[in-house]
PDB file of C-alpha atoms in Angstrom:
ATOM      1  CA  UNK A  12     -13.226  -9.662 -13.023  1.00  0.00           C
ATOM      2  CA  UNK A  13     -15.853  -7.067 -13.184  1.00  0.00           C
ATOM      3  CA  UNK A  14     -14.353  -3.799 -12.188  1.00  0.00           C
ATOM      4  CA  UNK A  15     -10.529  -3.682 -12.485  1.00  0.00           C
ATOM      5  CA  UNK A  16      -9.464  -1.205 -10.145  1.00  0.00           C
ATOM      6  CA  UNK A  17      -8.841   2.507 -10.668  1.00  0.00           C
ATOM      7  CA  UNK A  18      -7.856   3.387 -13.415  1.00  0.00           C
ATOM      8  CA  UNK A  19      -4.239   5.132 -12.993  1.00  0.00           C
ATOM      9  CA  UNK A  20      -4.223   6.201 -16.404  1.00  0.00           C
ATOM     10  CA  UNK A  21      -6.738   8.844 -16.353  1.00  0.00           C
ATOM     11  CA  UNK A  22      -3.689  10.678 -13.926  1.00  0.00           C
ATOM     12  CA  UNK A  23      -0.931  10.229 -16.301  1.00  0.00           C
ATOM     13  CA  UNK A  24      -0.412  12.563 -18.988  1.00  0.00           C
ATOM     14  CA  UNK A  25       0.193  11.851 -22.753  1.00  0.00           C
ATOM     15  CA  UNK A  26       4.232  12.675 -22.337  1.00  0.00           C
ATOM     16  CA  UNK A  27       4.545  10.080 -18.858  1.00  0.00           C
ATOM     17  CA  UNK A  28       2.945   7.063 -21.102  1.00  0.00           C
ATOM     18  CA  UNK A  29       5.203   8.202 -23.947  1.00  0.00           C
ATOM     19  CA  UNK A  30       8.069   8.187 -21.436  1.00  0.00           C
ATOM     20  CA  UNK A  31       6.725   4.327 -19.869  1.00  0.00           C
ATOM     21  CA  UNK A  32       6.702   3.439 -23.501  1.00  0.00           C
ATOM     22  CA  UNK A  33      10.570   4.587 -23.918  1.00  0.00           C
ATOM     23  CA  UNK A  34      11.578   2.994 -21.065  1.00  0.00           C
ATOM     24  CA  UNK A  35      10.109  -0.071 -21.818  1.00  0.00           C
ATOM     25  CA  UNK A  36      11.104  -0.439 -25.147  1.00  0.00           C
ATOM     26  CA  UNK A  37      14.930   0.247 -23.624  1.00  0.00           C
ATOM     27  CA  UNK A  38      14.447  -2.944 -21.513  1.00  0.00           C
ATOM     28  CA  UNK A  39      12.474  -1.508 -17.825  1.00  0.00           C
ATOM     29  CA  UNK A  40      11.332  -3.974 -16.376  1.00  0.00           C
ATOM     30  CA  UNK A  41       9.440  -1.800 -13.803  1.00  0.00           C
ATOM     31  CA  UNK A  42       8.441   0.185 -17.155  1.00  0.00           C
ATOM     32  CA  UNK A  43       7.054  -2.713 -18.792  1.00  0.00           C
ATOM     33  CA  UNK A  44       4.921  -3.543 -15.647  1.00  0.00           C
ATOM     34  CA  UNK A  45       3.627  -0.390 -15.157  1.00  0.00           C
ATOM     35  CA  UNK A  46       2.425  -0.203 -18.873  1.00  0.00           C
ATOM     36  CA  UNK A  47       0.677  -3.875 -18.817  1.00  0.00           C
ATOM     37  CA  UNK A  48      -1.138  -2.544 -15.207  1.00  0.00           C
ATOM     38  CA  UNK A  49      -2.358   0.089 -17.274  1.00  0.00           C
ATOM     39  CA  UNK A  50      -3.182  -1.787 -20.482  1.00  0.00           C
ATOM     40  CA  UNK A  51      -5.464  -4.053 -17.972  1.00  0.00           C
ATOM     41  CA  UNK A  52      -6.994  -1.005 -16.437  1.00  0.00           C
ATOM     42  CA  UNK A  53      -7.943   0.353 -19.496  1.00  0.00           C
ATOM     43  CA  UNK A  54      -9.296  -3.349 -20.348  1.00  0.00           C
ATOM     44  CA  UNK A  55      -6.502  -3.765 -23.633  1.00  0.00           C
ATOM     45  CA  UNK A  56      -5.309  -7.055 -23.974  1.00  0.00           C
ATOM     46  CA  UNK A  57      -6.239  -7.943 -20.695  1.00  0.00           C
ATOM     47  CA  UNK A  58      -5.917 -11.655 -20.167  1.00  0.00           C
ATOM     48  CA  UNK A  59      -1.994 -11.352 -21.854  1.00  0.00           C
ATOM     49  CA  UNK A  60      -1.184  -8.918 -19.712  1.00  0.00           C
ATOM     50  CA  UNK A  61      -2.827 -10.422 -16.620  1.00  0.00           C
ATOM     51  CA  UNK A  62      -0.804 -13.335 -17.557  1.00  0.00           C
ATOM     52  CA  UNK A  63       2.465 -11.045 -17.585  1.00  0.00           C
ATOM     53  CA  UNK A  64       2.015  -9.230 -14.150  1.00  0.00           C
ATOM     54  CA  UNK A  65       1.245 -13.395 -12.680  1.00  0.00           C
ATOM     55  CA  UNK A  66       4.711 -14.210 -14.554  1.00  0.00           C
ATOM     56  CA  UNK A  67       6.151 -11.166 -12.518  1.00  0.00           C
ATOM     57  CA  UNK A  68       4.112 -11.807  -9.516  1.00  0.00           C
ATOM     58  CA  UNK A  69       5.287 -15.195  -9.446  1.00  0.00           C
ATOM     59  CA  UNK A  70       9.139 -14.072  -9.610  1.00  0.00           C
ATOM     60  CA  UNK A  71       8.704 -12.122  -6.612  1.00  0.00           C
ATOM     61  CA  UNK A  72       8.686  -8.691  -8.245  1.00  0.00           C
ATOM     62  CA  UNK A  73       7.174  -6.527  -5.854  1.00  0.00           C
ATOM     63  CA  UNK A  74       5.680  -3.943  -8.036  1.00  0.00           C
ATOM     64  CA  UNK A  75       3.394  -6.736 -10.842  1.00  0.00           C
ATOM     65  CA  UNK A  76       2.387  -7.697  -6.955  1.00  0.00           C
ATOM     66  CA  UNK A  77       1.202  -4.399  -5.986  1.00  0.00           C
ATOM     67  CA  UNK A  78      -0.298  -3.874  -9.506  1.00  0.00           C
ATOM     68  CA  UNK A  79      -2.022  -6.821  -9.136  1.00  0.00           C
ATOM     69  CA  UNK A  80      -3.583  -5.955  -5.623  1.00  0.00           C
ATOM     70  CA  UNK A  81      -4.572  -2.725  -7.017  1.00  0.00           C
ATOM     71  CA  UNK A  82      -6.035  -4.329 -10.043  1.00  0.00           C
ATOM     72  CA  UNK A  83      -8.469  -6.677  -8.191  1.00  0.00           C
ATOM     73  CA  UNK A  84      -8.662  -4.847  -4.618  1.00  0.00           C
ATOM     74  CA  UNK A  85     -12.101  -3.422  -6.042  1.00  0.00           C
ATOM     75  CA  UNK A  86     -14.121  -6.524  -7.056  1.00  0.00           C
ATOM     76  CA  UNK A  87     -15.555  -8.382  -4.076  1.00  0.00           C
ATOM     77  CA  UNK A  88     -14.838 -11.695  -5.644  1.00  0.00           C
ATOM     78  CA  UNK A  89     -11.002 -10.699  -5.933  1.00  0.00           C
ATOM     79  CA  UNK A  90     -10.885  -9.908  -2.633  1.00  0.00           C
ATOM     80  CA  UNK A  91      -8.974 -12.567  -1.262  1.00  0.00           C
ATOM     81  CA  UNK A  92      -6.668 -13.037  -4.372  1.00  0.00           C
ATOM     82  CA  UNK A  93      -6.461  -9.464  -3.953  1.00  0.00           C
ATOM     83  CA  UNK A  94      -5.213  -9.892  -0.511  1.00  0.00           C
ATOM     84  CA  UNK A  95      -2.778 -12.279  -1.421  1.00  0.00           C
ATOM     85  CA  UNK A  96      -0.630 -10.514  -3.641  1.00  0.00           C
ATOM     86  CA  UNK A  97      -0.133  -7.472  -0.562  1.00  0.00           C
ATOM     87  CA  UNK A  98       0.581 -10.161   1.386  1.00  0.00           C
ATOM     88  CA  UNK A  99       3.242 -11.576  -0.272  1.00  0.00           C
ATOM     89  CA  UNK A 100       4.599  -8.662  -1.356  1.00  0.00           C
ATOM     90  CA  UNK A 101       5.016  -7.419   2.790  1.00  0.00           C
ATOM     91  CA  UNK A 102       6.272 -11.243   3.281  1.00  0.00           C
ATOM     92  CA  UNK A 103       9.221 -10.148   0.948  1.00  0.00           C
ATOM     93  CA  UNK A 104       9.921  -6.987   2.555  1.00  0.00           C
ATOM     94  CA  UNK A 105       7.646  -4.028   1.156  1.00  0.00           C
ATOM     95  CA  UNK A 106       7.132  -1.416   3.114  1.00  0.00           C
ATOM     96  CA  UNK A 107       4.591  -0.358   0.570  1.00  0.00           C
ATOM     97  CA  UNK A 108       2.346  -3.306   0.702  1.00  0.00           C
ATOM     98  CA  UNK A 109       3.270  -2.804   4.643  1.00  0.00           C
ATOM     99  CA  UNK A 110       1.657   0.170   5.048  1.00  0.00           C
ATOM    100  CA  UNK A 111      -1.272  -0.378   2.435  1.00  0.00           C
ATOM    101  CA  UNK A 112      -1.519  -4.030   5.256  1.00  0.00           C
ATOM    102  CA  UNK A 113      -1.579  -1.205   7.991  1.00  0.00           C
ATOM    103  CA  UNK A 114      -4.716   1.085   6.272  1.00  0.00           C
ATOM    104  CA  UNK A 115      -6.765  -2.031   5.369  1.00  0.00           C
ATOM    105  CA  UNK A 116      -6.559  -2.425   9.444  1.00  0.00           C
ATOM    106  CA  UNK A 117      -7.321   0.938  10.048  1.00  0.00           C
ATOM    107  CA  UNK A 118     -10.484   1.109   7.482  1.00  0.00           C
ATOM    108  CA  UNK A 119     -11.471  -2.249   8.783  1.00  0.00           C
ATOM    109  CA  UNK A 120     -11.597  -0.382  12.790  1.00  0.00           C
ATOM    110  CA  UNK A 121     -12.965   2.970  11.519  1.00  0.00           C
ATOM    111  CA  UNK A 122     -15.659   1.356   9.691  1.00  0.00           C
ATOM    112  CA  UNK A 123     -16.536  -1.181  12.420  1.00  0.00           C
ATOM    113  CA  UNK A 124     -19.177  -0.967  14.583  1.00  0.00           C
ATOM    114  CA  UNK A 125     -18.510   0.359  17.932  1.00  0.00           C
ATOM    115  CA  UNK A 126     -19.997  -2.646  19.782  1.00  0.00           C
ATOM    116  CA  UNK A 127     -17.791  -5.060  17.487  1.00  0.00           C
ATOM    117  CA  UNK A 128     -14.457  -3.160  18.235  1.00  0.00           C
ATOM    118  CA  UNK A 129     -11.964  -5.221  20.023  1.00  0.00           C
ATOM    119  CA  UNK A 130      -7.962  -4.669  20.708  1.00  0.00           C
ATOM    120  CA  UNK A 131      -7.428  -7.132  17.626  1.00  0.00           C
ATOM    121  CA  UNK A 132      -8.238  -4.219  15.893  1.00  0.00           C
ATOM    122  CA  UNK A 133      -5.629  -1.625  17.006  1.00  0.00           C
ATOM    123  CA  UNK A 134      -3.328  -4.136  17.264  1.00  0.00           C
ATOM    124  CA  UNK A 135      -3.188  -5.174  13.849  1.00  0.00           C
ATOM    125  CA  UNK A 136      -2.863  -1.743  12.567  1.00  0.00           C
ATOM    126  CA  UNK A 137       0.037  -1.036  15.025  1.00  0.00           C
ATOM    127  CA  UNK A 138       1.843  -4.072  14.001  1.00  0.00           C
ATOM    128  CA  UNK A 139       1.871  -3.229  10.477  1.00  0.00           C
ATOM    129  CA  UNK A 140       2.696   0.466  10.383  1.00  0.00           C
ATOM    130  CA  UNK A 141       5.511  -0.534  12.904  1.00  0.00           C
ATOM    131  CA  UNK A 142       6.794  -2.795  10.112  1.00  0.00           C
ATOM    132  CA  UNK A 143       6.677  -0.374   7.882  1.00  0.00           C
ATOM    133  CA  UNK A 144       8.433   1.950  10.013  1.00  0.00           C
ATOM    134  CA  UNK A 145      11.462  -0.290  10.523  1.00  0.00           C
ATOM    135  CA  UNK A 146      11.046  -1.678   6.665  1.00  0.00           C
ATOM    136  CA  UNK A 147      11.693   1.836   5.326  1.00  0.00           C
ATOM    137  CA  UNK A 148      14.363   2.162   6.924  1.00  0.00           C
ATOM    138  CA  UNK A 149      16.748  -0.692   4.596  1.00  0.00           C
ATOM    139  CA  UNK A 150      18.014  -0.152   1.240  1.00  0.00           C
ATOM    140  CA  UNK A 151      14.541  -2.255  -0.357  1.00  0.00           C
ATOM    141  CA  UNK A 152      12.375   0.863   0.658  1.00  0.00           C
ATOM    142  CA  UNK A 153      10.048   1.148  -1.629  1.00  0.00           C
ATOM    143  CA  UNK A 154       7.930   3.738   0.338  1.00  0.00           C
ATOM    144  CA  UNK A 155       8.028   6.949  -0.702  1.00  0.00           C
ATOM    145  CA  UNK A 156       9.191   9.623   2.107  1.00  0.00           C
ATOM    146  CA  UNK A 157       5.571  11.039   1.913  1.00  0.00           C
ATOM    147  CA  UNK A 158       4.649   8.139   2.851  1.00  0.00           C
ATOM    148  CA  UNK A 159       6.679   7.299   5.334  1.00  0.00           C
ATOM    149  CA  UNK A 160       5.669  10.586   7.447  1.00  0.00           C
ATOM    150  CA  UNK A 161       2.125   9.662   7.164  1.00  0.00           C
ATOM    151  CA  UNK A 162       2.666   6.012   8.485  1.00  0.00           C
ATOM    152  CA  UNK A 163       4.928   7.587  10.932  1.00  0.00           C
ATOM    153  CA  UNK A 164       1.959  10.466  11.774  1.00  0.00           C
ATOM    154  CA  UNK A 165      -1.095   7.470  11.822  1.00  0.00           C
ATOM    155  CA  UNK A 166       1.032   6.061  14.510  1.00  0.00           C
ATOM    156  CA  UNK A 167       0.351   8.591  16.626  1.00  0.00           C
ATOM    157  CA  UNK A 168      -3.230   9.117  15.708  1.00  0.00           C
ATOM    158  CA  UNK A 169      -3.250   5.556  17.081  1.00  0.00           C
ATOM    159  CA  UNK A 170      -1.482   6.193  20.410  1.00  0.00           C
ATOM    160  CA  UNK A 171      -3.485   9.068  20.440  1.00  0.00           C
ATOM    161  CA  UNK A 172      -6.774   7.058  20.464  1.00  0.00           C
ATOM    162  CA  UNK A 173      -9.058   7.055  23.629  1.00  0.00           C
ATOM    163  CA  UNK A 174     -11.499   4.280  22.780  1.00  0.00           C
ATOM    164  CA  UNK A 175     -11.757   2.406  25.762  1.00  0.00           C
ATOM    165  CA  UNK A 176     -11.215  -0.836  23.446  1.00  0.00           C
ATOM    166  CA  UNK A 177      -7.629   0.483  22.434  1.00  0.00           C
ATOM    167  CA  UNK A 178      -4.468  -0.866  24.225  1.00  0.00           C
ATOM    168  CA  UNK A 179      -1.997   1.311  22.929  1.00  0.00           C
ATOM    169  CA  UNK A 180      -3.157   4.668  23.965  1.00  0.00           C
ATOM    170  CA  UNK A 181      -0.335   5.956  24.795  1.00  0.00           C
ATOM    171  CA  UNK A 182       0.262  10.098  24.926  1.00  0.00           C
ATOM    172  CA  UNK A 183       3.782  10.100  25.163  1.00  0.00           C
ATOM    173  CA  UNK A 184       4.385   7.867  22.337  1.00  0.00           C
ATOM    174  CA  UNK A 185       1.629   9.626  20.382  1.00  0.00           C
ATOM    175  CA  UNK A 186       4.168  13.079  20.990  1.00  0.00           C
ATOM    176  CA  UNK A 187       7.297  10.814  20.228  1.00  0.00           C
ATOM    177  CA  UNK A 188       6.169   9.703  16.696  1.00  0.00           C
ATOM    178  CA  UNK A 189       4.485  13.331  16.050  1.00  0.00           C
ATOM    179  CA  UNK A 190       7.905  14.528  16.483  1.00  0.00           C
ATOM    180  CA  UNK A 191       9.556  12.124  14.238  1.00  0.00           C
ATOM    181  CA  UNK A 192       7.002  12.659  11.544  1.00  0.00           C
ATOM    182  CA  UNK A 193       7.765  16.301  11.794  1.00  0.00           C
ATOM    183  CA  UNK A 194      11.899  15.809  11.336  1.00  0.00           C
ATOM    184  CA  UNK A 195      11.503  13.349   8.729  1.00  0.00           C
ATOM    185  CA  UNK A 196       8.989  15.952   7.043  1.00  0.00           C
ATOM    186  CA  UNK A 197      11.554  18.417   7.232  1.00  0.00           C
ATOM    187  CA  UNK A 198      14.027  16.009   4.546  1.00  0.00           C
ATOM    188  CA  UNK A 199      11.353  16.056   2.176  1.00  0.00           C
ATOM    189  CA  UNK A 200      12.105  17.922  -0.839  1.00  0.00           C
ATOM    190  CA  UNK A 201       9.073  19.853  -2.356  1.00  0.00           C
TER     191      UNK A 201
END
C-alpha cells in the first residue's frame, strides 16, 4: 500500500484523540476502530492494525469496513479491495457506503467523456442514492442528516439533468426531491 488514504487525523484536535483514547480504553468498540484507522493513516503499527480493522471487517462491522475503503480508496492497486469493503458494507444495509456507492457513479459520469456516456451511467447513480434514501430511513442509519439532504438534493440534480443520454430527466421529480431536501433541512440542528 503506497498511499493510505487521507489522513483524518490532521482534522482532529489533540482533546477528540484524547477523548477516542478514553473511550476506547472504556471498551468502544467504534472508539477502538476509529483509533487503529488513524494509527494506519498516520503509518503506526500498521500491519497490526490493518489486521484489526480485517478482524472487524470480517464480523460485519460496518464502520472497520468504511475505514478500510477509505484507507485504500486512494492507491490504484487497492482499488478493487477498496471497492469491496463499500460494497459489503451497502450489502449489509449502510446507507453510508450507499451513498459514497451513489458518488463513485456520479464521479465516474461527470468525469466521462461525453461520447462514452450511456444511461448505465445515470442509472447507477439513481439506484444507489434511492437506496440510500429508503436506507436512512430504518433504525441502522448510519448517514448523517447532512447527508441525507445532500443525497436527497443530488437526486434532483439528476432529474434535473438534460443530457440527451439521461433517462431520468424528470422536472417534476427534480421539484419533488428539492422540496424534500428543503423540509428535511429544516430538522437539522445547527
Amino acid at each position: 500500500m503506497k498511499n493510505p488514504g487521507i489522513n483524518h487525523s490532521q482534522y482532529l484536535k489533540d482533546e477528540n484523540i484524547k477523548k477516542l483514547h478514553k473511550k476506547a480504553q472504556t471498551g468502544s468498540l467504534d472508539a477502538q476502530i476509529e483509533l487503529a484507522a488513524l494509527e494506519v493513516e498516520d503509518g503506526h503499527d500498521v500491519e497490526k492494525n490493518l489486521a484489526f480493522l480485517e478482524d472487524m471487517a470480517e464480523k460485519e462491522n460496518i464502520l472497520a469496513l468504511m475505514d478500510l475503503y477509505f484507507i485504500f480508496q486512494s492507491s490504484e492497486e487497492d482499488e478493487e479491495k477498496s471497492l469491496s469493503y463499500i460494497e459489503k458494507a451497502a450489502r449489509l444495509g449502510s446507507p453510508w457506503a450507499m451513498e459514497g456507492l451513489a458518488i463513485r457513479a456520479m464521479v465516474k459520469r461527470i468525469t466521462s467523456d461525453e461520447k462514452d456516456l450511456t444511461e448505465e451511467h445515470f442509472l447507477e447513480e439513481e439506484k444507489w442514492r434511492l437506496a440510500a434514501y429508503e436506507a436512512s430511513k430504518t433504525p441502522r442509519n448510519d448517514l448523517a442528516p447532512s447527508g441525507v439532504v445532500l443525497n436527497m438534493e443530488e437526486l434532483a440534480a439528476l432529474y434535473e439533468n438534460k443530457n440527451p443520454e439521461n433517462p431520468l430527466f424528470n422536472p417534476e421529480k427534480a421539484a419533488e426531491w428539492k422540496a424534500k431536501a428543503k423540509e428535511a433541512e429544516k430538522t437539522i440542528t445547527r
